[in-house]
Short mmCIF file of C-alpha atoms in Angstrom, two decimals:
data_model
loop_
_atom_site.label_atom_id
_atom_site.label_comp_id
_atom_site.label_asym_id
_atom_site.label_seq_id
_atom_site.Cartn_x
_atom_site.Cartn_y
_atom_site.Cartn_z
CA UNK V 11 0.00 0.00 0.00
CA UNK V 12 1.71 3.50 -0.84
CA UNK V 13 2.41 5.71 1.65
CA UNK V 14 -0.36 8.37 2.42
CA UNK V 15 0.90 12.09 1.36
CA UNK V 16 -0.30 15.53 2.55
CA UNK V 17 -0.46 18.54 -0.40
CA UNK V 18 1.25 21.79 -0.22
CA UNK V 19 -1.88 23.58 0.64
CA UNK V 20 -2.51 21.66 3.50
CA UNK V 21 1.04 21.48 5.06
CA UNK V 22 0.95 25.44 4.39
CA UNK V 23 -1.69 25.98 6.87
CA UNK V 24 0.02 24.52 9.54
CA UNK V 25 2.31 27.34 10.55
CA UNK V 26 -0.81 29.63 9.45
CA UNK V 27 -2.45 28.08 12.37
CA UNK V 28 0.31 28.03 15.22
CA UNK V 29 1.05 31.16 14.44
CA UNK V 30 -2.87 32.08 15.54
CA UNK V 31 -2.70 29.98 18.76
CA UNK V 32 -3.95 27.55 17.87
CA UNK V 33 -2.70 24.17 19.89
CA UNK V 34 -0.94 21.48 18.44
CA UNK V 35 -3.98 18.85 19.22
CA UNK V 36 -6.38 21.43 17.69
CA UNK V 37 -4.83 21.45 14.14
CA UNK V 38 -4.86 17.58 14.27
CA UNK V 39 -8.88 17.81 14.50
CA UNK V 40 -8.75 20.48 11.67
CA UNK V 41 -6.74 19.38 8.88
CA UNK V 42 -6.78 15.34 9.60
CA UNK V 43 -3.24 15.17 10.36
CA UNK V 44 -0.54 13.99 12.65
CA UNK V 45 1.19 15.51 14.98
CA UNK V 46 4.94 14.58 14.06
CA UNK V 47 4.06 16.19 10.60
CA UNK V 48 3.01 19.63 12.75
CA UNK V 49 6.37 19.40 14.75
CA UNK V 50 8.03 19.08 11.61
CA UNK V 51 6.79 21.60 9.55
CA UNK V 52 6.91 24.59 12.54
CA UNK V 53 10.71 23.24 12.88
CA UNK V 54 11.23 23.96 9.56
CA UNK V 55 9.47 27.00 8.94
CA UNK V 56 10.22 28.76 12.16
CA UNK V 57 6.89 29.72 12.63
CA UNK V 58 6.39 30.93 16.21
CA UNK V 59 2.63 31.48 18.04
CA UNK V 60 1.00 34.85 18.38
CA UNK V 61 1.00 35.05 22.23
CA UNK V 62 4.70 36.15 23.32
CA UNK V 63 3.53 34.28 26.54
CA UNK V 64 2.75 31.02 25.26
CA UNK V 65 4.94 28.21 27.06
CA UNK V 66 6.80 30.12 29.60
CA UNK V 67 6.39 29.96 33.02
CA UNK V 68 6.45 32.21 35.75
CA UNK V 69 4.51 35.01 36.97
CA UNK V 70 2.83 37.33 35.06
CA UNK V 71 4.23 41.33 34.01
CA UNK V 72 2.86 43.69 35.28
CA UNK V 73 3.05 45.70 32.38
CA UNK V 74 1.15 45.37 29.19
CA UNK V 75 2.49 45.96 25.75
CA UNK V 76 0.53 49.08 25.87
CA UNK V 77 2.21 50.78 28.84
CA UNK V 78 5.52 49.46 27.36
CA UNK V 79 4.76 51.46 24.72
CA UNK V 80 3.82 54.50 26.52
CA UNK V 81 7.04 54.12 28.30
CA UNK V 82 9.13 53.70 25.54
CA UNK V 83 7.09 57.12 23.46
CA UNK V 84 8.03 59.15 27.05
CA UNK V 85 11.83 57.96 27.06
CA UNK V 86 12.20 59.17 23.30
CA UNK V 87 10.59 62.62 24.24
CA UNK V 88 12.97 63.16 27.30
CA UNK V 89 15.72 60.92 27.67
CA UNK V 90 16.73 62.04 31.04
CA UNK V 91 13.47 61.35 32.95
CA UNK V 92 13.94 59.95 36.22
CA UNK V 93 12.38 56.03 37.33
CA UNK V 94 10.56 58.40 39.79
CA UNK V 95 9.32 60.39 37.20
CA UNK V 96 8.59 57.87 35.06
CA UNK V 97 6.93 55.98 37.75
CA UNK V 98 4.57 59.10 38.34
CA UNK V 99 3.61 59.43 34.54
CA UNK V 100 2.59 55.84 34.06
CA UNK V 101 0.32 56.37 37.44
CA UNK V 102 -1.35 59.67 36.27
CA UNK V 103 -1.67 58.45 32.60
CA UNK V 104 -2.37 54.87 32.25
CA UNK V 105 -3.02 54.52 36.08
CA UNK V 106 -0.77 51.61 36.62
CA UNK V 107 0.91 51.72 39.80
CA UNK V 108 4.38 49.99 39.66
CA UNK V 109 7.50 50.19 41.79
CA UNK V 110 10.92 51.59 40.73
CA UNK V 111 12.65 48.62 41.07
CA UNK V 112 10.17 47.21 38.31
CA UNK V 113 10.56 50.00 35.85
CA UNK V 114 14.39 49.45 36.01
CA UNK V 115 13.94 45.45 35.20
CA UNK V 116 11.61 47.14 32.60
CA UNK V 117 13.66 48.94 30.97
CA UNK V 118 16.75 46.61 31.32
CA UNK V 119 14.70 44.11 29.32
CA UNK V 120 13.95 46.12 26.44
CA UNK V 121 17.91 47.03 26.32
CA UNK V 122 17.35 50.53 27.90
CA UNK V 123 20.77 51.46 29.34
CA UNK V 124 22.14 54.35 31.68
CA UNK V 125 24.76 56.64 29.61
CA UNK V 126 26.31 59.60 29.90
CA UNK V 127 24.22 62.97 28.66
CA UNK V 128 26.47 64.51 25.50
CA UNK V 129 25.48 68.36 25.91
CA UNK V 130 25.03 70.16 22.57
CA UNK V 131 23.69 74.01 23.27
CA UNK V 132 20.23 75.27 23.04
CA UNK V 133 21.53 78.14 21.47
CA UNK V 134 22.59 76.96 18.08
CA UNK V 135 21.06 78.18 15.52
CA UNK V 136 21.18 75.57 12.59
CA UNK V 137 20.57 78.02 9.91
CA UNK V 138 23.22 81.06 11.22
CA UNK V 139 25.72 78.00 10.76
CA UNK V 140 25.07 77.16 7.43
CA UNK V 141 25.22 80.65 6.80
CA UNK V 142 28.74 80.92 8.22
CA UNK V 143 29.83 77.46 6.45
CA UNK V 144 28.93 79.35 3.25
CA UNK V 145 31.00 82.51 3.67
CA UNK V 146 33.83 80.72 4.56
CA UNK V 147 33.32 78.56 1.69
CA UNK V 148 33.63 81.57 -0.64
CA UNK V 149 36.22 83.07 1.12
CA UNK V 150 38.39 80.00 1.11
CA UNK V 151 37.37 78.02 -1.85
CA UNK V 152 40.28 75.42 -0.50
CA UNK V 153 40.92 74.15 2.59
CA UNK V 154 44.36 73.90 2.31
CA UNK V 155 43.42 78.05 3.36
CA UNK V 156 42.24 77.36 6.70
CA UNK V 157 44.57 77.81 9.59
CA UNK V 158 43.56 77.92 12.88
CA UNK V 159 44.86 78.25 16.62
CA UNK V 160 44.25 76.83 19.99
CA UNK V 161 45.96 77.68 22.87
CA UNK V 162 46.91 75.08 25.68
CA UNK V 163 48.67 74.81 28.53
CA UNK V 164 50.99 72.23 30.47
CA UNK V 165 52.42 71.96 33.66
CA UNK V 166 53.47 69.68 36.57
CA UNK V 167 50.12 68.45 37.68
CA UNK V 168 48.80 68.24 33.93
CA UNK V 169 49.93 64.44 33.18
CA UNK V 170 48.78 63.06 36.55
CA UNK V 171 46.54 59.80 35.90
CA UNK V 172 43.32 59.71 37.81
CA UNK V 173 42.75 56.08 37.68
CA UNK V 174 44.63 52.96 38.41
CA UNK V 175 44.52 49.25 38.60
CA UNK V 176 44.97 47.01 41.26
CA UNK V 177 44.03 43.59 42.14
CA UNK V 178 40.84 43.38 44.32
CA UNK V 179 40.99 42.18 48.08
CA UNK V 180 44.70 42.95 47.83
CA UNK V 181 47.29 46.11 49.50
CA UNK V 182 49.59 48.06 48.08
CA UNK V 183 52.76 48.28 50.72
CA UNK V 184 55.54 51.23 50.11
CA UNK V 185 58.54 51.70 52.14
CA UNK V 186 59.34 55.45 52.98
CA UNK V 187 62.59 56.08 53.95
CA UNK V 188 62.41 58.90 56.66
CA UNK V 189 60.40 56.60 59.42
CA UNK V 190 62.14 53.52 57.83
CA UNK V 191 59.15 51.27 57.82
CA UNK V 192 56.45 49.39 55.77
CA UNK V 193 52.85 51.75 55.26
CA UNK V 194 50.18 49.29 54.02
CA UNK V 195 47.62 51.32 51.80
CA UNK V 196 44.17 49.60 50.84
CA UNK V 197 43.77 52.06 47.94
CA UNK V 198 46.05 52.44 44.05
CA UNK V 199 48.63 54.90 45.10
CA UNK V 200 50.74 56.94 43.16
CA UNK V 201 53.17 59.56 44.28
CA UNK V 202 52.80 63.02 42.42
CA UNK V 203 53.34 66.52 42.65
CA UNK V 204 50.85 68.70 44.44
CA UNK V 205 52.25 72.20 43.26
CA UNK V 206 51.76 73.24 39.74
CA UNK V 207 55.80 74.73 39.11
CA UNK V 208 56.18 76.15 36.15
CA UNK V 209 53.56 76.63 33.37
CA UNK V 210 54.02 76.66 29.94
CA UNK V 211 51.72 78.07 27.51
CA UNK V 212 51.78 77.20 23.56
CA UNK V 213 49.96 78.56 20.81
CA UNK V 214 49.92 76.77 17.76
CA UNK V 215 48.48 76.95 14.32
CA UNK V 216 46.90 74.16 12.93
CA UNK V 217 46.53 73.38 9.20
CA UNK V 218 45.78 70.05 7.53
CA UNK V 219 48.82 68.97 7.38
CA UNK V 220 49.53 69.35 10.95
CA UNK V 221 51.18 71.85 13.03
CA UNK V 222 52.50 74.91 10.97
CA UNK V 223 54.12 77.28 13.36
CA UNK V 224 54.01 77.19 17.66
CA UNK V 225 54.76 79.75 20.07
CA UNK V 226 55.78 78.42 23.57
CA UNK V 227 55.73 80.86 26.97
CA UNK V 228 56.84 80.00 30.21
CA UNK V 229 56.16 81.38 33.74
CA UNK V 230 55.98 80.52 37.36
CA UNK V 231 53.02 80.06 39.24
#
């Protein structure tokens, strides 16, 4: 006796199905067919069910996809709200009541992260600068043109490291001379100058090809 097969059409509905939530033992009823066919076919075609819920255990969230939403429309129109904040607008809009300590697994979840704020100034006007990249673009029709200068200054205390590394749960021992004995410091210590000395100021003009011409000063501070 040949082998029974099952058409195109009908293995096509399959993943049509699942992907409505429909149950495994429900589509056997429908369409007349076993389940090892339904396994394979949503194994092959990837298809996965409607409900993001279906299958996993646990306790509910208390947030919908709608107040997701709403929090995700308030933390594109200001960035640097506070969980407080936040925690206040969800109440007085959607009236969901949920604790900080939620919001931040919230937001965690949906790959929210905690950076630092890169200032650009309210002040700019977009269209005064296009205005000044066009004069300078007809006053110097090449850049090789441009020059420009920055002033900076160096002195004893300018190269002094703020950070260090050491091993965690361990000391750092140095031996001083003068009382002739071992100090035993918990902390990444480094020995460095405390007054400035001398300054030195330097001027120089910067072109594309690098530095063109640099005037150095010194004085005491």
């Amino acid at each position: 006796m040949p082998p029974c097969t099952v058409s195109l059409d009908l293995k096509a509905r399959i993943p049509v199905l699942y992907r409505r939530g429909y149950s495994v033992t429900r589509i056997c009823h429908l369409l007349g067919i076993k389940k090892t066919l339904i396994y394979k076919t949503i194994k092959l075609t990837g298809a996965s069910p409607q409900n993001a819920n279906h299958g996993l255990r646990g306790r509910r969230r208390n947030l919908s996809i709608d107040d997701i939403a709403f929090l995700t429309t308030i933390l594109r129109q200001n960035p640097t709200i506070y969980l407080n904040e936040l925690q206040h607008e969800l109440q007085a809009r959607r009236g969901v009541f949920v604790s900080v300590h939620t919001l931040f697994h919230t937001l965690h979840r949906l790959q929210y992260s905690h950076k630092s704020i890169s200032a650009r100034a309210l002040e700019r006007d977009e269209e005064r600068c296009a205005i000044f990249m066009n004069n300078i673009a007809e006053i110097a029709p090449d850049p090789e043109m441009l020059m420009f200068g920055d002033e900076a200054a160096k002195d004893e205390r300018t190269l002094i490291r703020k950070f260090g590394h050491l091993k965690i749960g361990t000391r750092f021992a140095s031996f001083t001379d003068q009382y002739q004995s071992w100090l035993i410091h918990t902390r990444c210590i480094q020995r460095k100058c405390f007054v400035r000395g001398k300054q030195y100021s330097i001027l120089p003009i910067l072109t594309l090809d690098g530095i063109f011409e640099a005037c150095l000063m010194g004085r005491n501070r």
